[in-house]
Tab-separated table of C-alpha atoms in Angstrom:
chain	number	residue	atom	x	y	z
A	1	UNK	CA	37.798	-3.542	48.892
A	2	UNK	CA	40.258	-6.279	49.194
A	3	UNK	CA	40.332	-9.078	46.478
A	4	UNK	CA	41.596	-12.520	46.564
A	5	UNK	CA	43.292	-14.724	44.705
A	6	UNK	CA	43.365	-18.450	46.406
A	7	UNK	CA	44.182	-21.366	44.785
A	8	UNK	CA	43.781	-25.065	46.060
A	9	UNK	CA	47.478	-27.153	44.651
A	10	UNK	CA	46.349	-30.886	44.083
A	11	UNK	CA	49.414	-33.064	45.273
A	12	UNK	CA	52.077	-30.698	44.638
A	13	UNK	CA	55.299	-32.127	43.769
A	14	UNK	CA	58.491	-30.089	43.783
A	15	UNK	CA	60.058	-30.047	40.435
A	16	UNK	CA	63.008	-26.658	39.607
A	17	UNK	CA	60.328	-25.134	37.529
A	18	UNK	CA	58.078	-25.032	40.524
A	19	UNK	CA	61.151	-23.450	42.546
A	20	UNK	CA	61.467	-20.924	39.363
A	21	UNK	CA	57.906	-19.859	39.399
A	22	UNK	CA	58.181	-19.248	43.457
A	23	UNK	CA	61.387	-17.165	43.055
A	24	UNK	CA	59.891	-15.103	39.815
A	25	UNK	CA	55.946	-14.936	40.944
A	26	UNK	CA	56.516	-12.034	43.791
A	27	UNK	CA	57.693	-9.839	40.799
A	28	UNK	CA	54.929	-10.423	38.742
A	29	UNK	CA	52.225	-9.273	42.107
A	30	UNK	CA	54.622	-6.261	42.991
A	31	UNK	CA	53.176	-4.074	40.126
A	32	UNK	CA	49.378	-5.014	41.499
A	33	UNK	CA	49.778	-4.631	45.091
A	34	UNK	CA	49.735	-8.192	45.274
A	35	UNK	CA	51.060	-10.247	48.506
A	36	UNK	CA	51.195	-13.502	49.677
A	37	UNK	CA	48.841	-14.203	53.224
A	38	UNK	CA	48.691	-18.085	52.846
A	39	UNK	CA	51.621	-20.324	51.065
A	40	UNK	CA	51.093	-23.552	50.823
A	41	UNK	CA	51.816	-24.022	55.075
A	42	UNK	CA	49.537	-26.690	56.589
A	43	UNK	CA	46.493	-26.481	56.865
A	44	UNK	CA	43.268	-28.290	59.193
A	45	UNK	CA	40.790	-29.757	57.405
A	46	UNK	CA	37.353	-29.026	59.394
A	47	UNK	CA	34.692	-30.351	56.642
A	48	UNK	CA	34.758	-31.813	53.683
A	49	UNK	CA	38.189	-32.727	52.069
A	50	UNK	CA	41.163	-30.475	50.319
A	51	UNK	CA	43.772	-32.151	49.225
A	52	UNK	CA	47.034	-30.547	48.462
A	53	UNK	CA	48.059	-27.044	49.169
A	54	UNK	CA	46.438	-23.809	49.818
A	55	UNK	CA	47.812	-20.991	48.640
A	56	UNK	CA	46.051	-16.908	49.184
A	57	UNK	CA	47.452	-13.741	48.117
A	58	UNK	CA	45.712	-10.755	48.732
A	59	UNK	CA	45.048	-7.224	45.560
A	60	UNK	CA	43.844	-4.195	46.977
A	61	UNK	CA	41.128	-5.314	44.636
A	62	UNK	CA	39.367	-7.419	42.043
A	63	UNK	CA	40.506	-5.311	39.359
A	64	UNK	CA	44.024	-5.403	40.058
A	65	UNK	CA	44.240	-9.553	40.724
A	66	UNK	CA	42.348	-9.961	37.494
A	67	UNK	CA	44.784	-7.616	35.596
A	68	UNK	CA	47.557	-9.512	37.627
A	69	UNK	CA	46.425	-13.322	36.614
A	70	UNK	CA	45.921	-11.880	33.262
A	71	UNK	CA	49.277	-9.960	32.999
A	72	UNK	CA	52.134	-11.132	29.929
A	73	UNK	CA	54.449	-11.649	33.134
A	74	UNK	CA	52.285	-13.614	35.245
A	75	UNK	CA	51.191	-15.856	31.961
A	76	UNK	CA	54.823	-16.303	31.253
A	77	UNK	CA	55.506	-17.934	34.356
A	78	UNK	CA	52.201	-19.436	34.969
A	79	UNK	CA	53.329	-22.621	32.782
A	80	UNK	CA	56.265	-23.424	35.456
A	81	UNK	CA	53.793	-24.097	38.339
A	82	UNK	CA	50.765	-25.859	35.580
A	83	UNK	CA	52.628	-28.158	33.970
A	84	UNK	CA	53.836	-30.139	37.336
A	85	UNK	CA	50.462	-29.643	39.592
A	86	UNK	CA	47.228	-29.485	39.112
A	87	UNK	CA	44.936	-27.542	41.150
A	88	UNK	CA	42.004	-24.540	40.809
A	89	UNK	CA	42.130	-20.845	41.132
A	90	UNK	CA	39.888	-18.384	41.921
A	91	UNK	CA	39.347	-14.844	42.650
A	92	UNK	CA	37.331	-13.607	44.896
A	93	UNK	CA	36.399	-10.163	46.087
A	94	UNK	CA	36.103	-9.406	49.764
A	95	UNK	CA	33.465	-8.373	52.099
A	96	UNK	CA	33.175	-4.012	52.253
A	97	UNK	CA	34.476	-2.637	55.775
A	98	UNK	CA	31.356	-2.894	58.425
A	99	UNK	CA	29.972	-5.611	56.543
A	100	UNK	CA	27.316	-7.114	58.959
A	101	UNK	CA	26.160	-10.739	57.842
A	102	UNK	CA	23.150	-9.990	59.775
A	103	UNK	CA	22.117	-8.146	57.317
A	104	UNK	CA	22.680	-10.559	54.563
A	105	UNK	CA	20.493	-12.915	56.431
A	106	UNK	CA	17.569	-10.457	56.519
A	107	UNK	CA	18.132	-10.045	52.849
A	108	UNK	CA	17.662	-13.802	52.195
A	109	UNK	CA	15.068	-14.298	54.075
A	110	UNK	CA	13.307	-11.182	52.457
A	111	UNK	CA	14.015	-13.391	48.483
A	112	UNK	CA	12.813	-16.344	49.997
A	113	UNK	CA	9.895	-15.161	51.462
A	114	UNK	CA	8.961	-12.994	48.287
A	115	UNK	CA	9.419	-15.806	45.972
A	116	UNK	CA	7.419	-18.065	48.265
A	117	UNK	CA	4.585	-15.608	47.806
A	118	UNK	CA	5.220	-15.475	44.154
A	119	UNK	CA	4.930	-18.907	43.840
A	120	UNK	CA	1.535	-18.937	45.433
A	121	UNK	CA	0.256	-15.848	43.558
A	122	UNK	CA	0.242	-13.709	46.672
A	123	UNK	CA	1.502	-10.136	47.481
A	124	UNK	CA	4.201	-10.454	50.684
A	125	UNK	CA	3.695	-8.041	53.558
């Protein structure tokens, strides 16, 4: 299952260690499958705010993006980009092929309706 690593820049400012950590990073994903799908190109802002840059590159899974963000290479240019912006980082696995969020739905509305029963001491049908 794909895995994701996206990370939302807070005012990014160019400084040449941000320009050395964007010509050394694609070396540090190449051992983990890793590649960029979203740099930092604009972006429409539908709800809510996000300031700043968005930025997604995509593992072949969780596994390998976590052993990429936790890699000596990756951690040795990691400072470059840190010290001049701020932002947050997360990965994220994706959804299985043929997911159906119907089904999700049902699956919620089965907990909710189980713990409303549970709450009132009663057995759900």
């Amino acid at each position: 299952m794909t895995a994701y690593a996206i990370a939302n820049l807070h005012n990014p400012h160019f400084h040449p260690e941000v320009a050395e950590y964007i010509e050394r990073i694609q070396t540090t994903l190449d051992p983990f499958g890793g590649r960029f799908l979203v740099h930092g190109t604009a972006h429409e802002v539908r709800e809510g705010s996000w300031p700043g840059a968005v930025v997604v590159i995509g593992f072949p899974g969780i596994e390998a993006a976590r052993d990429w963000y936790e890699s000596p290479a990756y951690d040795d240019i990691r400072p470059l980009r840190s010290r001049h912006i701020d932002g947050d980082v997360i990965l994220v696995d994706g959804v299985p092929a043929g997911y159906e969020p119907a089904a999700t739905a049902a699956h919620l509305r089965a907990a909710a309706t189980d713990a409303e029963a549970s709450s009132r001491g009663t057995v759900p049908e």
